[in-house]
Short mmCIF file of C-alpha atoms in Angstrom, two decimals:
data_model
loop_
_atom_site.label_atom_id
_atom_site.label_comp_id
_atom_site.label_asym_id
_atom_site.label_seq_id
_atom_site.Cartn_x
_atom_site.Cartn_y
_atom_site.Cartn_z
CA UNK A 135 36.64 1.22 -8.29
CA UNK A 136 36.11 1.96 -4.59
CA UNK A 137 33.06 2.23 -2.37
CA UNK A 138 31.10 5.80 -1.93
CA UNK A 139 30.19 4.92 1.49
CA UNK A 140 29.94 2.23 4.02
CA UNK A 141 25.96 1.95 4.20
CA UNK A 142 25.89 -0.84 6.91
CA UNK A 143 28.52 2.09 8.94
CA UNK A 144 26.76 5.18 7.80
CA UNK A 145 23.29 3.81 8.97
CA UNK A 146 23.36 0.75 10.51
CA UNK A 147 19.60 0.73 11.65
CA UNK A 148 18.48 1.26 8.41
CA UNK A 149 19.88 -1.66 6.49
CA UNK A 150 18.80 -3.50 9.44
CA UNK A 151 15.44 -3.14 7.73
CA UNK A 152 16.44 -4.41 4.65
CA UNK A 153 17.70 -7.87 6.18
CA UNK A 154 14.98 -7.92 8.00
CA UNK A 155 12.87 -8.04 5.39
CA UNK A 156 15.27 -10.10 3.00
CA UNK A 157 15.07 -13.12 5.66
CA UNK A 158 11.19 -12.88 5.37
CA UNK A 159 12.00 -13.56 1.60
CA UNK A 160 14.24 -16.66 2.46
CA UNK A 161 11.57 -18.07 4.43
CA UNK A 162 8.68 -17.92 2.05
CA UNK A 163 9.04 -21.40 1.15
CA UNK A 164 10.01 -20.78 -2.12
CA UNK A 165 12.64 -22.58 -3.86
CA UNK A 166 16.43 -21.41 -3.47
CA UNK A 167 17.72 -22.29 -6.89
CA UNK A 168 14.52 -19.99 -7.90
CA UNK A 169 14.84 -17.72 -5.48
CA UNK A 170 18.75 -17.07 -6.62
CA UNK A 171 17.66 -17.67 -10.65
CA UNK A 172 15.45 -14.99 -9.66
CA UNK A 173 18.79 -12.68 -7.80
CA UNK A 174 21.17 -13.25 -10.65
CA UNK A 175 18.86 -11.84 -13.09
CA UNK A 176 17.52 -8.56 -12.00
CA UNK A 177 21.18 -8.41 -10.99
CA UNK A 178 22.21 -8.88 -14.80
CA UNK A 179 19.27 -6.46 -16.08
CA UNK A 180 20.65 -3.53 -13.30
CA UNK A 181 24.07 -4.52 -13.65
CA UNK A 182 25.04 -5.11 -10.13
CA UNK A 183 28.61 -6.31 -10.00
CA UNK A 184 28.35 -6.99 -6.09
CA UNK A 185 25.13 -8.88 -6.47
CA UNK A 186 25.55 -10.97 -9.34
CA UNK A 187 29.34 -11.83 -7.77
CA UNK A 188 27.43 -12.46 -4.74
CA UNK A 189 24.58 -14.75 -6.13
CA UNK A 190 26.57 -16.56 -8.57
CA UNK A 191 28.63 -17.78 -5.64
CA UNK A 192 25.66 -19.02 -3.45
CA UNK A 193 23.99 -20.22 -6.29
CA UNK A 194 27.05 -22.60 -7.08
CA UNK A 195 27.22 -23.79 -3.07
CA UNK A 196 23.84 -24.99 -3.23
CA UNK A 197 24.55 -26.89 -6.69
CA UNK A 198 23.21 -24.87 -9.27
CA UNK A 199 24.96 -25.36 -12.58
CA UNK A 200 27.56 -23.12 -14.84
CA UNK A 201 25.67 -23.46 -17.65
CA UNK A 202 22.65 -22.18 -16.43
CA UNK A 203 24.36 -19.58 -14.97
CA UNK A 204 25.91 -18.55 -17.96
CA UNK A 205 22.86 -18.88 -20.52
CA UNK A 206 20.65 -16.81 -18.36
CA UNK A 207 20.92 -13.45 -20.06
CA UNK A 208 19.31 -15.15 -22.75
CA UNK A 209 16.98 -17.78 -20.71
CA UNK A 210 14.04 -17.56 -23.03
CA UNK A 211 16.12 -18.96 -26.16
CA UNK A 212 17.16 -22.06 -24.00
CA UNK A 213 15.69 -24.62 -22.87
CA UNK A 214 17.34 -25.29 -19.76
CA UNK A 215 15.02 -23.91 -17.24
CA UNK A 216 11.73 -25.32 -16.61
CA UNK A 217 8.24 -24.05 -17.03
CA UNK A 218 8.07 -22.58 -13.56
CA UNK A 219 11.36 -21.14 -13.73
CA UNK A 220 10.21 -19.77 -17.18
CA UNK A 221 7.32 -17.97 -15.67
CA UNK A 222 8.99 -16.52 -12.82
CA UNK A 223 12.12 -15.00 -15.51
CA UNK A 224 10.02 -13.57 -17.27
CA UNK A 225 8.13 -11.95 -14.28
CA UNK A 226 10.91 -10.85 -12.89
CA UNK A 227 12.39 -9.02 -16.38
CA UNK A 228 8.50 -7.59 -16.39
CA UNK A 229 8.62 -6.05 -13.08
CA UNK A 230 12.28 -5.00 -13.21
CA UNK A 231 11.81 -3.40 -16.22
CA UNK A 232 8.31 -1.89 -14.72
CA UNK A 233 8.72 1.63 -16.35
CA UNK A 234 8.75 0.03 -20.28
CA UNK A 235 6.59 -3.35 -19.59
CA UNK A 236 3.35 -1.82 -16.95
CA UNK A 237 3.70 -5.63 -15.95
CA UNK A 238 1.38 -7.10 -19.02
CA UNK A 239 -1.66 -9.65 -18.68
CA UNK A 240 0.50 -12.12 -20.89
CA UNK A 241 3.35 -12.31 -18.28
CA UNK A 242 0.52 -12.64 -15.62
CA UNK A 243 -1.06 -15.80 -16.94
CA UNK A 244 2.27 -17.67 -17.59
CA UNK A 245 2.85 -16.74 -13.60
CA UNK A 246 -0.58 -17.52 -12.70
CA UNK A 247 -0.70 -20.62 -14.38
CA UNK A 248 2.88 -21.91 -12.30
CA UNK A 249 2.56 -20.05 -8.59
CA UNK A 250 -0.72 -20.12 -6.45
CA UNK A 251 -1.39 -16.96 -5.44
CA UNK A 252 0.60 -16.64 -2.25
CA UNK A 253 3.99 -17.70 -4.34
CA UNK A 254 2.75 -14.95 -6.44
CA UNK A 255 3.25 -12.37 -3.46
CA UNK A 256 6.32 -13.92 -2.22
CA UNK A 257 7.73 -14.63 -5.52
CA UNK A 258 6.90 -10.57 -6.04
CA UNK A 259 8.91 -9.35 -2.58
CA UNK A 260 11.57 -11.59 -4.04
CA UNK A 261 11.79 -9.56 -6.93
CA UNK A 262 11.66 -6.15 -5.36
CA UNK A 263 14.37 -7.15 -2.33
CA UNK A 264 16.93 -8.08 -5.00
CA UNK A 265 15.33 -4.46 -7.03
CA UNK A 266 16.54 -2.77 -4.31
CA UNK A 267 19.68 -3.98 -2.86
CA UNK A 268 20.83 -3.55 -6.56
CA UNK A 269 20.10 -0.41 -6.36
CA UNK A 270 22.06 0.14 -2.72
CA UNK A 271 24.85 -1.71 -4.20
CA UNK A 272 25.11 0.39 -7.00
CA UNK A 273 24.59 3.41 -6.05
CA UNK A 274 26.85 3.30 -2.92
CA UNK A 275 29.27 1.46 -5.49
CA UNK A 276 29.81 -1.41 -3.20
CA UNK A 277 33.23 -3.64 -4.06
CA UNK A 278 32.39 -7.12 -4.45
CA UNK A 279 35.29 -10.08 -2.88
CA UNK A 280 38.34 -10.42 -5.47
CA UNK B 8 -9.53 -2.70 -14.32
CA UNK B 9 -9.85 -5.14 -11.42
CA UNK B 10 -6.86 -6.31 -9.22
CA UNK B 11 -5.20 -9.01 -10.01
CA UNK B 12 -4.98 -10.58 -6.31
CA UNK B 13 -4.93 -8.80 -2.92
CA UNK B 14 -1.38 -9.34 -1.51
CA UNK B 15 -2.26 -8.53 2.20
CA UNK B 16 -4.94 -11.39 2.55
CA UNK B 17 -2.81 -14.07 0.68
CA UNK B 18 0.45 -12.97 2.89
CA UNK B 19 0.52 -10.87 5.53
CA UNK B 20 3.57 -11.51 7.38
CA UNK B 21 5.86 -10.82 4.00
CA UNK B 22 3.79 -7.76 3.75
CA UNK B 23 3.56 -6.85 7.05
CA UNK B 24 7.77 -7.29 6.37
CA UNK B 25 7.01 -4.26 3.99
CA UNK B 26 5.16 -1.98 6.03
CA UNK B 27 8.26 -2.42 8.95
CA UNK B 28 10.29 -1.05 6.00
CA UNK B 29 8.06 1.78 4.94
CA UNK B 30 7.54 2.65 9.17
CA UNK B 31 12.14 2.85 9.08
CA UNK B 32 11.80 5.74 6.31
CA UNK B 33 9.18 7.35 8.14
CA UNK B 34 10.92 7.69 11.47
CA UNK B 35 14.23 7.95 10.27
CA UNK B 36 14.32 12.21 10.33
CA UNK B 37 13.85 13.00 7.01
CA UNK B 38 11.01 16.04 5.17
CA UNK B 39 8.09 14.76 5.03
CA UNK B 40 7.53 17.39 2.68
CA UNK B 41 10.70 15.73 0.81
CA UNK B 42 9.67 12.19 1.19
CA UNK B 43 6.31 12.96 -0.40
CA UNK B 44 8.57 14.23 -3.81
CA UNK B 45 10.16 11.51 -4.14
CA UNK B 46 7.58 8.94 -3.79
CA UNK B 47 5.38 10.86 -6.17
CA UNK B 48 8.29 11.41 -8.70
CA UNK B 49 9.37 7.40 -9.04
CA UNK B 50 5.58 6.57 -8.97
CA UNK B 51 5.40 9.17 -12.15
CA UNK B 52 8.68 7.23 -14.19
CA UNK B 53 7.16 4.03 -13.27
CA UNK B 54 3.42 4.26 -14.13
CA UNK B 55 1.98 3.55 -10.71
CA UNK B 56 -1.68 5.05 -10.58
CA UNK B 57 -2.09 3.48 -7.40
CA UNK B 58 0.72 5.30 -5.52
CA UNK B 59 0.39 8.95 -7.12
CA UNK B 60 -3.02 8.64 -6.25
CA UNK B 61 -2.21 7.71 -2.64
CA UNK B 62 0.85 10.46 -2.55
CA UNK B 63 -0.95 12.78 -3.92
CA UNK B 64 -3.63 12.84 -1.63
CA UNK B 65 -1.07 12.63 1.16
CA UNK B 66 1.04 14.98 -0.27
CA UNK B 67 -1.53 17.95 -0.56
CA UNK B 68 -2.88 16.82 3.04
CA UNK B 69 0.08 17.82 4.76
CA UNK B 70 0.45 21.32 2.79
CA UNK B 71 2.07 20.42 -0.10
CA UNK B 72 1.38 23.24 -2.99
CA UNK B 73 -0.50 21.96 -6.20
CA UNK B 74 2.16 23.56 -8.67
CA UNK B 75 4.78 21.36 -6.68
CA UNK B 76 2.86 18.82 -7.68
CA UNK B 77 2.04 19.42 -11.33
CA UNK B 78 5.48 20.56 -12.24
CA UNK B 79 7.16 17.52 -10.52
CA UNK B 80 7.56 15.64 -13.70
CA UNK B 81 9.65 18.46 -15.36
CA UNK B 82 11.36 19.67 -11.98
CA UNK B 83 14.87 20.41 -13.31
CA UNK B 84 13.31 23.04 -15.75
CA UNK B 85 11.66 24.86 -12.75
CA UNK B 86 12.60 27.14 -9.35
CA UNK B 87 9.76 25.19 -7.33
CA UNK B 88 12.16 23.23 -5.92
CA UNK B 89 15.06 23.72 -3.08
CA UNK B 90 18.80 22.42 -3.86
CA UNK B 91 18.59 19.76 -1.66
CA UNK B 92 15.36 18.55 -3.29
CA UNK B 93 16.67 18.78 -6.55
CA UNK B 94 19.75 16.60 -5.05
CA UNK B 95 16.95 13.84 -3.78
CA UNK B 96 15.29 14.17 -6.70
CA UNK B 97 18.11 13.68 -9.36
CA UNK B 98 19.36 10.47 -7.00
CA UNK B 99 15.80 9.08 -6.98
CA UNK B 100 15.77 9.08 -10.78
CA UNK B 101 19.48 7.77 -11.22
CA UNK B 102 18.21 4.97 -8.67
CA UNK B 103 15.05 4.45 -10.64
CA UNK B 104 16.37 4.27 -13.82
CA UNK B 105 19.58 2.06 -12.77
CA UNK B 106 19.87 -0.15 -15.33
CA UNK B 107 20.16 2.91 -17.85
CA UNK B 108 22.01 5.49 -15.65
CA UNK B 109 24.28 3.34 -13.51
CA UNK B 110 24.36 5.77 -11.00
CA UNK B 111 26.36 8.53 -11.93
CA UNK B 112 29.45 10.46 -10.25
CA UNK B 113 27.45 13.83 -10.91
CA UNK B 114 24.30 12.76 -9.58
CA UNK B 115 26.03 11.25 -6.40
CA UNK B 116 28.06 14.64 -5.84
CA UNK B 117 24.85 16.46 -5.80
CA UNK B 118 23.32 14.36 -2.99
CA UNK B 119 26.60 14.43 -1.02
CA UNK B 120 26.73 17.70 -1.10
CA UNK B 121 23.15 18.36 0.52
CA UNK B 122 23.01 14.97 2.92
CA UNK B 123 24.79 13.47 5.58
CA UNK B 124 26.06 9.76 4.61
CA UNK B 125 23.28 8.58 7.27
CA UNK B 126 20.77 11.02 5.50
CA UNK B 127 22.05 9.34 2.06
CA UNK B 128 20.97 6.02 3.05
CA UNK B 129 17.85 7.00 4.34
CA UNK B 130 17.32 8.75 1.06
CA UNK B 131 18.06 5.24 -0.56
CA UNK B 132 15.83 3.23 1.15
CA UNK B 133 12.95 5.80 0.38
CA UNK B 134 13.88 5.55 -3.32
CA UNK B 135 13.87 1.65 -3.05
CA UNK B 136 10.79 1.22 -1.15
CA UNK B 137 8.72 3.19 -3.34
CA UNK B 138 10.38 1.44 -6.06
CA UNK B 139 8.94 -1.88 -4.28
CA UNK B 140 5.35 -0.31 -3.90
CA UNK B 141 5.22 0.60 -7.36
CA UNK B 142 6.29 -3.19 -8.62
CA UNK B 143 3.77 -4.60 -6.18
CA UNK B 144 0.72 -2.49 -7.04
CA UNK B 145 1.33 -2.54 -10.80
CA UNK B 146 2.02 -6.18 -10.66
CA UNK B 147 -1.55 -6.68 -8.89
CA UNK B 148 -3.30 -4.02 -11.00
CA UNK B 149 -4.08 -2.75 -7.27
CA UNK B 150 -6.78 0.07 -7.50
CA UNK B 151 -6.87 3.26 -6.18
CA UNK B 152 -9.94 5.10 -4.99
CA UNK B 153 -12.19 7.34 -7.53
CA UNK B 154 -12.09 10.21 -5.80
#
């Protein structure tokens, strides 16, 4: 596999937006192990190679575990993540999935009932930064570290 | 239907974060004219009322053609559309759709053929940020205008 382009060469003021924006994320005040839960698995539903390698390995550094790592494809059978991890999974599969779901009132209330409203916004971004650098990554076919 | 919550009141500054992004497509060179397409076509495969309304209006305001418009959601059946819009076009759905199409060689060869590498990530963003306005308006039920 190889790159299609370098998109931080091809059009360096460009992607400056997107980090921009991404640090806005990381300052929201939500949690990191969320906020990477979160990463991993659009990541895993867009299959992003360069993302999840990328996620997986900050995820670890700040002390998440293997195992929840590795059950997360399948986070609603297991009972390793809490209720407010729970809402936000399955928030994040709504949204990523936007075209099939339209984002449904049951998926609402779980997230309503664990984030006040301004998570809810921030929590949202979250969802559509990782959205879309998995769809950069992808589509430029970016290499992940070996 | 009733929104769900207003994003801008709750947080502006993350949204304001948005708006930056949405102002770097704008300026970056790029159709408007071409822009418009795309928005409107990833607002169609995602559901957003909210956003055709908004590109639509926006769209016909700055002289797009109504047929454009109408035939947008079957645009590789018809000859409304230039090569290099078909090229933006097909990437915006590949992008769209990523989980399912994985971004394909042909699809990628069509852009490069018709944009610059700068032009491709410019192209990019435009497909991911309409992707994010979609997610955020559905997600808050926001409401368009009846009009």
């Amino acid at each position: 596999m190889q790159a299609r382009l370098d998109m931080f060469k091809a059009n360096p003021a460009i992607m400056q937006g997107m980090l921009d924006l991404s640090a806005k994320i990381g300052e929201s005040g939500l949690e990191h192990s969320l906020l990477e839960l979160v990463k991993m698995r659009a990541s895993q539903i867009n299959g992003c190679a360069n993302c999840i390698a990328m996620h997986a390995a900050d995820a670890r550094k700040h002390g998440e575990t293997e195992m929840r790592l590795y059950l997360l494809s399948a986070w609603w059978e297991s009972s390793l993540y809490t209720d407010r991890e729970r809402a936000a999974l399955a928030w994040t599969d709504a949204l990523t999935k936007v075209g099939e779901t339209q984002a449904p009132d049951s998926v609402y209330a779980q997230l309503s009932a664990q984030f006040t409203q301004a998570e809810q916004v921030a929590l949202t971004l979250a969802i559509t930064v990782i959205n879309s650098w998995n769809r950069f990554a992808v589509g430029f076919r970016v290499q992940h570290a070996v | 239907m009733e929104a769900r919550l207003n994003p801008y009141k709750l947080v502006p500054s993350v949204m304001q974060g948005m708006i930056d992004l949405e102002g770097r497509v704008a300026g970056a060179g790029l159709e408007h004219s071409l822009l418009e397409l795309i928005k409107m076509r990833v607002s169609q495969i995602n559901g957003c009322a909210f956003c055709l309304h908004m590109h639509a209006a926006d769209a016909r305001k700055s002289g797009e053609t109504e047929n454009r418009l109408y035939l947008l959601n079957a645009w590789r059946e018809s000859s409304y559309y230039t090569d290099r819009e078909r090229a933006a076009l097909g990437w915006a759905e590949a992008l769209t759709l990523i989980s399912q199409t994985k971004a394909p060689d042909a699809d990628y060869a069509a852009l490069k053929a018709q944009f610059s590498d700068k032009e491709q990530v410019i192209v990019t963003l435009a497909i991911t940020t309409i992707n994010a306005w979609n997610r955020i308006a559905i997600g808050f039920r926001s409401q368009h205008p009846h009009d």
